[in-house]
Amino acid sequence: MKSITRTVLGLALMFSLSNCSQQLKNAETAEVKIYGNCGMCQETIEKAGNVDNEAVVKWNKDTKMATIKYDKSKTSEEAILKRIAAAGYDSDAFKASDEAYNGLHECCQYKRPGSETESHDEHMHANDSMPIEHNHADDHMHDGEHPHSH
């Protein structure tokens, strides 16, 4: 019985996916990198990008690549990527606002391209040494004063 249910569900899924593709009359396809981490990211990215009869987005969490199929008479790759950025996910073309990114669940907060942490990590690999950390609070200490007593 389970195998029959799986077969029926599989056929229904294939039919719905092919039906979506058929509805996109002036279809264009693009492959773009969209940053994210997990299955929750995948759901959010695809939900933000998908619009009935307009766009279908499939995102791969392992490769961070999305296949975007859209009706070029109704939308554009740019419009789809802007919707995804509004949901909190950066692409190489559009950066999510800090507010949208910070609103993501903790497990969905990916290493942002061009961020201080990314460039710090790249710097660490290039030097293979620990950076010297400087506490700016120490710059304003008076003799005998504890660094956090201000």
Short mmCIF file of N, CA and C in Angstrom, two decimals:
data_model
loop_
_atom_site.label_atom_id
_atom_site.label_comp_id
_atom_site.label_asym_id
_atom_site.label_seq_id
_atom_site.Cartn_x
_atom_site.Cartn_y
_atom_site.Cartn_z
N MET A 1 0.82 -1.19 0.00
CA MET A 1 0.00 0.00 0.00
C MET A 1 0.86 1.26 0.00
N LYS A 2 1.98 1.22 0.78
CA LYS A 2 2.87 2.38 0.83
C LYS A 2 3.47 2.69 -0.53
N SER A 3 3.84 1.64 -1.27
CA SER A 3 4.46 1.87 -2.58
C SER A 3 3.45 2.46 -3.56
N ILE A 4 2.19 2.08 -3.47
CA ILE A 4 1.16 2.66 -4.33
C ILE A 4 0.98 4.14 -4.00
N THR A 5 0.96 4.46 -2.72
CA THR A 5 0.82 5.86 -2.29
C THR A 5 2.00 6.68 -2.78
N ARG A 6 3.20 6.15 -2.63
CA ARG A 6 4.40 6.86 -3.10
C ARG A 6 4.35 7.07 -4.61
N THR A 7 3.93 6.05 -5.34
CA THR A 7 3.84 6.15 -6.80
C THR A 7 2.84 7.23 -7.20
N VAL A 8 1.69 7.23 -6.56
CA VAL A 8 0.66 8.23 -6.86
C VAL A 8 1.17 9.62 -6.52
N LEU A 9 1.79 9.79 -5.37
CA LEU A 9 2.34 11.09 -4.99
C LEU A 9 3.43 11.53 -5.95
N GLY A 10 4.29 10.61 -6.35
CA GLY A 10 5.35 10.92 -7.30
C GLY A 10 4.80 11.38 -8.64
N LEU A 11 3.79 10.66 -9.13
CA LEU A 11 3.17 11.05 -10.39
C LEU A 11 2.48 12.41 -10.29
N ALA A 12 1.83 12.65 -9.16
CA ALA A 12 1.16 13.95 -8.95
C ALA A 12 2.19 15.07 -8.93
N LEU A 13 3.33 14.85 -8.29
CA LEU A 13 4.38 15.85 -8.24
C LEU A 13 4.94 16.11 -9.64
N MET A 14 5.22 15.04 -10.38
CA MET A 14 5.74 15.20 -11.73
C MET A 14 4.74 15.95 -12.61
N PHE A 15 3.47 15.62 -12.48
CA PHE A 15 2.44 16.29 -13.27
C PHE A 15 2.37 17.77 -12.91
N SER A 16 2.43 18.08 -11.61
CA SER A 16 2.33 19.49 -11.20
C SER A 16 3.55 20.28 -11.66
N LEU A 17 4.73 19.68 -11.63
CA LEU A 17 5.93 20.38 -12.09
C LEU A 17 5.89 20.58 -13.61
N SER A 18 5.46 19.57 -14.34
CA SER A 18 5.39 19.74 -15.78
C SER A 18 4.27 20.71 -16.14
N ASN A 19 3.21 20.73 -15.36
CA ASN A 19 2.12 21.66 -15.58
C ASN A 19 2.59 23.10 -15.38
N CYS A 20 3.43 23.34 -14.35
CA CYS A 20 3.99 24.67 -14.11
C CYS A 20 4.84 25.11 -15.28
N SER A 21 5.65 24.21 -15.80
CA SER A 21 6.52 24.54 -16.92
C SER A 21 5.70 24.88 -18.16
N GLN A 22 4.60 24.16 -18.37
CA GLN A 22 3.78 24.41 -19.54
C GLN A 22 3.09 25.78 -19.44
N GLN A 23 2.80 26.24 -18.25
CA GLN A 23 2.12 27.50 -18.06
C GLN A 23 3.04 28.69 -18.32
N LEU A 24 4.33 28.48 -18.33
CA LEU A 24 5.28 29.55 -18.59
C LEU A 24 5.53 29.60 -20.10
N LYS A 25 4.72 30.40 -20.78
CA LYS A 25 4.73 30.41 -22.25
C LYS A 25 6.02 30.97 -22.84
N ASN A 26 6.49 32.09 -22.36
CA ASN A 26 7.72 32.71 -22.90
C ASN A 26 8.87 32.43 -21.95
N ALA A 27 9.11 31.16 -21.71
CA ALA A 27 10.03 30.74 -20.65
C ALA A 27 11.49 31.07 -20.95
N GLU A 28 12.11 31.64 -19.93
CA GLU A 28 13.56 31.85 -19.88
C GLU A 28 14.04 31.07 -18.66
N THR A 29 15.27 30.61 -18.71
CA THR A 29 15.85 29.89 -17.58
C THR A 29 17.18 30.52 -17.21
N ALA A 30 17.39 30.67 -15.91
CA ALA A 30 18.65 31.23 -15.42
C ALA A 30 19.15 30.38 -14.26
N GLU A 31 20.46 30.29 -14.12
CA GLU A 31 21.11 29.63 -12.99
C GLU A 31 21.82 30.72 -12.20
N VAL A 32 21.47 30.86 -10.93
CA VAL A 32 22.08 31.91 -10.12
C VAL A 32 22.43 31.37 -8.74
N LYS A 33 23.45 31.98 -8.15
CA LYS A 33 23.86 31.61 -6.79
C LYS A 33 23.03 32.44 -5.82
N ILE A 34 22.41 31.74 -4.87
CA ILE A 34 21.66 32.39 -3.80
C ILE A 34 22.17 31.80 -2.50
N TYR A 35 22.59 32.65 -1.59
CA TYR A 35 23.21 32.20 -0.35
C TYR A 35 22.15 31.78 0.67
N GLY A 36 22.42 30.68 1.34
CA GLY A 36 21.53 30.12 2.35
C GLY A 36 22.19 28.88 2.92
N ASN A 37 21.49 28.20 3.83
CA ASN A 37 22.10 27.06 4.51
C ASN A 37 21.33 25.75 4.47
N CYS A 38 20.02 25.81 4.65
CA CYS A 38 19.31 24.58 5.04
C CYS A 38 17.98 24.42 4.31
N GLY A 39 17.24 23.42 4.72
CA GLY A 39 15.93 23.14 4.14
C GLY A 39 14.94 24.27 4.38
N MET A 40 15.03 24.92 5.54
CA MET A 40 14.16 26.08 5.79
C MET A 40 14.48 27.20 4.82
N CYS A 41 15.76 27.39 4.53
CA CYS A 41 16.18 28.39 3.53
C CYS A 41 15.57 28.05 2.18
N GLN A 42 15.65 26.77 1.81
CA GLN A 42 15.12 26.34 0.54
C GLN A 42 13.63 26.68 0.43
N GLU A 43 12.87 26.38 1.47
CA GLU A 43 11.44 26.68 1.46
C GLU A 43 11.19 28.17 1.28
N THR A 44 11.92 28.99 2.02
CA THR A 44 11.71 30.43 1.97
C THR A 44 12.13 31.01 0.62
N ILE A 45 13.27 30.59 0.11
CA ILE A 45 13.77 31.08 -1.18
C ILE A 45 12.78 30.72 -2.29
N GLU A 46 12.35 29.46 -2.30
CA GLU A 46 11.43 29.03 -3.36
C GLU A 46 10.07 29.71 -3.23
N LYS A 47 9.59 29.85 -2.01
CA LYS A 47 8.29 30.51 -1.79
C LYS A 47 8.36 31.98 -2.24
N ALA A 48 9.46 32.65 -1.94
CA ALA A 48 9.61 34.06 -2.32
C ALA A 48 9.72 34.21 -3.84
N GLY A 49 10.34 33.26 -4.50
CA GLY A 49 10.56 33.37 -5.94
C GLY A 49 9.43 32.85 -6.79
N ASN A 50 8.71 31.84 -6.30
CA ASN A 50 7.66 31.22 -7.10
C ASN A 50 6.41 32.08 -7.16
N VAL A 51 5.90 32.27 -8.36
CA VAL A 51 4.62 32.94 -8.59
C VAL A 51 3.90 32.15 -9.67
N ASP A 52 2.66 31.75 -9.39
CA ASP A 52 1.88 30.96 -10.36
C ASP A 52 1.86 31.63 -11.72
N ASN A 53 2.07 30.84 -12.74
CA ASN A 53 2.05 31.26 -14.14
C ASN A 53 3.10 32.33 -14.46
N GLU A 54 4.07 32.51 -13.57
CA GLU A 54 5.07 33.56 -13.79
C GLU A 54 6.50 33.07 -13.57
N ALA A 55 6.74 32.38 -12.45
CA ALA A 55 8.10 31.96 -12.13
C ALA A 55 8.12 30.71 -11.27
N VAL A 56 9.13 29.86 -11.54
CA VAL A 56 9.37 28.66 -10.75
C VAL A 56 10.84 28.67 -10.35
N VAL A 57 11.09 28.61 -9.03
CA VAL A 57 12.45 28.62 -8.51
C VAL A 57 12.71 27.31 -7.80
N LYS A 58 13.81 26.67 -8.12
CA LYS A 58 14.28 25.46 -7.43
C LYS A 58 15.68 25.75 -6.94
N TRP A 59 15.88 25.66 -5.62
CA TRP A 59 17.17 25.99 -5.01
C TRP A 59 17.79 24.75 -4.41
N ASN A 60 19.10 24.56 -4.61
CA ASN A 60 19.83 23.42 -4.09
C ASN A 60 20.68 23.89 -2.91
N LYS A 61 20.38 23.38 -1.72
CA LYS A 61 21.08 23.84 -0.52
C LYS A 61 22.56 23.44 -0.51
N ASP A 62 22.92 22.38 -1.22
CA ASP A 62 24.32 21.94 -1.23
C ASP A 62 25.19 22.80 -2.14
N THR A 63 24.67 23.14 -3.31
CA THR A 63 25.44 23.92 -4.27
C THR A 63 25.19 25.42 -4.16
N LYS A 64 24.09 25.79 -3.46
CA LYS A 64 23.66 27.19 -3.33
C LYS A 64 23.22 27.78 -4.67
N MET A 65 22.93 26.91 -5.64
CA MET A 65 22.51 27.35 -6.96
C MET A 65 21.00 27.18 -7.11
N ALA A 66 20.40 28.19 -7.74
CA ALA A 66 18.97 28.14 -8.02
C ALA A 66 18.76 28.11 -9.53
N THR A 67 17.82 27.30 -9.94
CA THR A 67 17.35 27.32 -11.32
C THR A 67 16.06 28.13 -11.31
N ILE A 68 16.06 29.20 -12.07
CA ILE A 68 14.90 30.08 -12.13
C ILE A 68 14.33 29.99 -13.54
N LYS A 69 13.09 29.57 -13.62
CA LYS A 69 12.39 29.50 -14.90
C LYS A 69 11.25 30.50 -14.80
N TYR A 70 11.16 31.41 -15.77
CA TYR A 70 10.15 32.46 -15.67
C TYR A 70 9.62 32.85 -17.04
N ASP A 71 8.41 33.40 -17.03
CA ASP A 71 7.78 33.91 -18.24
C ASP A 71 8.27 35.33 -18.44
N LYS A 72 9.12 35.54 -19.44
CA LYS A 72 9.76 36.84 -19.63
C LYS A 72 8.77 37.93 -20.04
N SER A 73 7.55 37.57 -20.43
CA SER A 73 6.55 38.59 -20.74
C SER A 73 5.84 39.09 -19.48
N LYS A 74 6.03 38.38 -18.36
CA LYS A 74 5.35 38.74 -17.11
C LYS A 74 6.29 39.22 -16.01
N THR A 75 7.55 38.80 -16.05
CA THR A 75 8.50 39.15 -14.98
C THR A 75 9.91 39.10 -15.53
N SER A 76 10.86 39.32 -14.64
CA SER A 76 12.27 39.27 -15.04
C SER A 76 13.08 38.56 -13.96
N GLU A 77 14.26 38.15 -14.33
CA GLU A 77 15.17 37.54 -13.35
C GLU A 77 15.43 38.53 -12.21
N GLU A 78 15.60 39.80 -12.56
CA GLU A 78 15.84 40.84 -11.57
C GLU A 78 14.69 40.93 -10.55
N ALA A 79 13.47 40.92 -11.02
CA ALA A 79 12.31 41.02 -10.12
C ALA A 79 12.24 39.83 -9.16
N ILE A 80 12.55 38.64 -9.68
CA ILE A 80 12.52 37.43 -8.86
C ILE A 80 13.61 37.50 -7.79
N LEU A 81 14.82 37.90 -8.18
CA LEU A 81 15.93 37.99 -7.22
C LEU A 81 15.68 39.08 -6.18
N LYS A 82 14.98 40.14 -6.55
CA LYS A 82 14.62 41.19 -5.58
C LYS A 82 13.64 40.64 -4.55
N ARG A 83 12.69 39.81 -4.98
CA ARG A 83 11.74 39.20 -4.02
C ARG A 83 12.49 38.29 -3.06
N ILE A 84 13.44 37.54 -3.58
CA ILE A 84 14.22 36.62 -2.74
C ILE A 84 15.08 37.42 -1.77
N ALA A 85 15.67 38.52 -2.22
CA ALA A 85 16.45 39.39 -1.33
C ALA A 85 15.56 40.00 -0.26
N ALA A 86 14.34 40.37 -0.61
CA ALA A 86 13.40 40.93 0.38
C ALA A 86 13.07 39.90 1.46
N ALA A 87 13.19 38.60 1.13
CA ALA A 87 12.96 37.53 2.10
C ALA A 87 14.19 37.27 2.96
N GLY A 88 15.33 37.93 2.65
CA GLY A 88 16.52 37.81 3.49
C GLY A 88 17.71 37.12 2.86
N TYR A 89 17.62 36.76 1.58
CA TYR A 89 18.68 35.96 0.95
C TYR A 89 19.42 36.73 -0.14
N ASP A 90 20.74 36.80 0.01
CA ASP A 90 21.60 37.46 -0.96
C ASP A 90 21.80 36.60 -2.19
N SER A 91 21.93 37.26 -3.33
CA SER A 91 22.42 36.62 -4.55
C SER A 91 23.61 37.46 -4.98
N ASP A 92 24.28 37.06 -6.03
CA ASP A 92 25.40 37.87 -6.50
C ASP A 92 24.90 39.20 -7.08
N ALA A 93 23.63 39.25 -7.47
CA ALA A 93 23.07 40.47 -8.07
C ALA A 93 22.42 41.41 -7.05
N PHE A 94 21.79 40.87 -6.00
CA PHE A 94 21.07 41.68 -5.03
C PHE A 94 21.37 41.23 -3.61
N LYS A 95 21.61 42.21 -2.75
CA LYS A 95 21.88 41.92 -1.34
C LYS A 95 20.61 42.20 -0.53
N ALA A 96 20.28 41.28 0.35
CA ALA A 96 19.15 41.48 1.26
C ALA A 96 19.46 42.61 2.22
N SER A 97 18.43 43.30 2.67
CA SER A 97 18.65 44.33 3.68
C SER A 97 19.12 43.66 4.96
N ASP A 98 19.84 44.40 5.79
CA ASP A 98 20.29 43.84 7.07
C ASP A 98 19.08 43.43 7.91
N GLU A 99 18.02 44.21 7.84
CA GLU A 99 16.80 43.91 8.61
C GLU A 99 16.20 42.57 8.17
N ALA A 100 16.11 42.34 6.86
CA ALA A 100 15.57 41.07 6.36
C ALA A 100 16.48 39.91 6.74
N TYR A 101 17.80 40.09 6.57
CA TYR A 101 18.76 39.04 6.92
C TYR A 101 18.69 38.72 8.42
N ASN A 102 18.67 39.76 9.25
CA ASN A 102 18.63 39.55 10.71
C ASN A 102 17.33 38.91 11.17
N GLY A 103 16.28 39.00 10.35
CA GLY A 103 15.00 38.38 10.68
C GLY A 103 14.95 36.89 10.38
N LEU A 104 15.97 36.38 9.70
CA LEU A 104 16.02 34.95 9.41
C LEU A 104 16.27 34.16 10.69
N HIS A 105 15.78 32.93 10.71
CA HIS A 105 16.06 32.02 11.82
C HIS A 105 17.58 31.87 11.93
N GLU A 106 18.07 31.63 13.13
CA GLU A 106 19.51 31.54 13.38
C GLU A 106 20.22 30.55 12.46
N CYS A 107 19.60 29.39 12.21
CA CYS A 107 20.25 28.39 11.36
C CYS A 107 20.28 28.82 9.90
N CYS A 108 19.48 29.82 9.55
CA CYS A 108 19.41 30.30 8.17
C CYS A 108 20.36 31.47 7.91
N GLN A 109 20.99 31.98 8.95
CA GLN A 109 21.89 33.12 8.78
C GLN A 109 23.24 32.61 8.27
N TYR A 110 23.38 32.72 6.98
CA TYR A 110 24.55 32.24 6.24
C TYR A 110 25.67 33.27 6.31
N LYS A 111 26.85 32.86 5.89
CA LYS A 111 27.98 33.78 5.81
C LYS A 111 27.77 34.65 4.59
N ARG A 112 27.55 35.94 4.81
CA ARG A 112 27.21 36.85 3.72
C ARG A 112 28.42 37.18 2.87
N PRO A 113 28.26 37.18 1.55
CA PRO A 113 29.38 37.52 0.67
C PRO A 113 29.82 38.96 0.91
N GLY A 114 31.14 39.17 1.01
CA GLY A 114 31.67 40.51 1.22
C GLY A 114 31.53 41.01 2.64
N SER A 115 31.05 40.15 3.55
CA SER A 115 30.87 40.58 4.93
C SER A 115 32.21 40.60 5.65
N GLU A 116 32.24 41.27 6.77
CA GLU A 116 33.46 41.37 7.56
C GLU A 116 33.94 39.98 7.98
N THR A 117 32.99 39.10 8.34
CA THR A 117 33.40 37.76 8.78
C THR A 117 33.98 36.96 7.62
N GLU A 118 33.44 37.15 6.42
CA GLU A 118 34.00 36.42 5.28
C GLU A 118 35.40 36.90 4.96
N SER A 119 35.59 38.22 4.91
CA SER A 119 36.92 38.72 4.59
C SER A 119 37.90 38.39 5.71
N HIS A 120 37.41 38.35 6.96
CA HIS A 120 38.26 37.96 8.09
C HIS A 120 38.71 36.51 7.91
N ASP A 121 37.76 35.61 7.54
CA ASP A 121 38.10 34.21 7.33
C ASP A 121 39.10 34.05 6.20
N GLU A 122 38.90 34.79 5.10
CA GLU A 122 39.83 34.69 3.98
C GLU A 122 41.21 35.19 4.40
N HIS A 123 41.25 36.25 5.21
CA HIS A 123 42.51 36.80 5.71
C HIS A 123 43.22 35.76 6.57
N MET A 124 42.45 35.07 7.41
CA MET A 124 43.03 34.05 8.28
C MET A 124 43.67 32.94 7.46
N HIS A 125 43.00 32.49 6.41
CA HIS A 125 43.56 31.41 5.60
C HIS A 125 44.81 31.89 4.85
N ALA A 126 44.82 33.12 4.46
CA ALA A 126 45.96 33.64 3.71
C ALA A 126 47.19 33.76 4.60
N ASN A 127 46.99 34.15 5.86
CA ASN A 127 48.12 34.38 6.76
C ASN A 127 48.50 33.18 7.61
N ASP A 128 47.53 32.28 7.84
CA ASP A 128 47.75 31.15 8.73
C ASP A 128 48.27 31.58 10.09
N SER A 129 47.80 32.72 10.57
CA SER A 129 48.18 33.17 11.91
C SER A 129 46.97 33.81 12.56
N MET A 130 47.02 33.93 13.86
CA MET A 130 45.91 34.53 14.59
C MET A 130 46.01 36.05 14.51
N PRO A 131 44.88 36.73 14.29
CA PRO A 131 44.93 38.19 14.27
C PRO A 131 45.12 38.73 15.67
N ILE A 132 45.68 39.90 15.77
CA ILE A 132 45.83 40.55 17.05
C ILE A 132 44.56 41.34 17.30
N GLU A 133 43.88 41.03 18.40
CA GLU A 133 42.65 41.74 18.71
C GLU A 133 42.98 42.92 19.59
N HIS A 134 42.29 44.01 19.32
CA HIS A 134 42.52 45.24 20.07
C HIS A 134 41.21 45.67 20.69
N ASN A 135 41.17 45.86 21.97
CA ASN A 135 39.98 46.30 22.67
C ASN A 135 40.01 47.81 22.77
N HIS A 136 39.13 48.48 22.03
CA HIS A 136 39.12 49.93 22.01
C HIS A 136 38.72 50.53 23.37
N ALA A 137 38.06 49.76 24.22
CA ALA A 137 37.71 50.26 25.54
C ALA A 137 38.98 50.53 26.36
N ASP A 138 40.03 49.76 26.08
CA ASP A 138 41.29 49.95 26.80
C ASP A 138 41.94 51.28 26.46
N ASP A 139 41.66 51.86 25.30
CA ASP A 139 42.25 53.12 24.90
C ASP A 139 41.86 54.26 25.83
N HIS A 140 40.70 54.13 26.48
CA HIS A 140 40.18 55.23 27.30
C HIS A 140 40.23 54.93 28.79
N MET A 141 41.01 53.93 29.19
CA MET A 141 41.10 53.58 30.61
C MET A 141 42.02 54.55 31.34
N HIS A 142 41.67 54.80 32.57
CA HIS A 142 42.53 55.60 33.44
C HIS A 142 43.29 54.63 34.34
N ASP A 143 44.39 55.08 34.91
CA ASP A 143 45.21 54.21 35.76
C ASP A 143 44.37 53.55 36.84
N GLY A 144 44.52 52.23 36.96
CA GLY A 144 43.86 51.47 38.00
C GLY A 144 42.39 51.19 37.71
N GLU A 145 41.88 51.60 36.59
CA GLU A 145 40.48 51.43 36.27
C GLU A 145 40.30 50.10 35.54
N HIS A 146 39.25 49.38 35.86
CA HIS A 146 38.92 48.12 35.20
C HIS A 146 38.36 48.44 33.82
N PRO A 147 38.69 47.66 32.78
CA PRO A 147 38.26 47.98 31.42
C PRO A 147 36.74 48.09 31.24
N HIS A 148 35.96 47.44 32.05
CA HIS A 148 34.50 47.45 31.86
C HIS A 148 33.79 48.25 32.95
N SER A 149 34.49 49.13 33.65
CA SER A 149 33.86 49.87 34.75
C SER A 149 33.31 51.21 34.33
N HIS A 150 33.40 51.57 33.05
CA HIS A 150 32.87 52.86 32.58
C HIS A 150 31.39 52.97 32.78
#
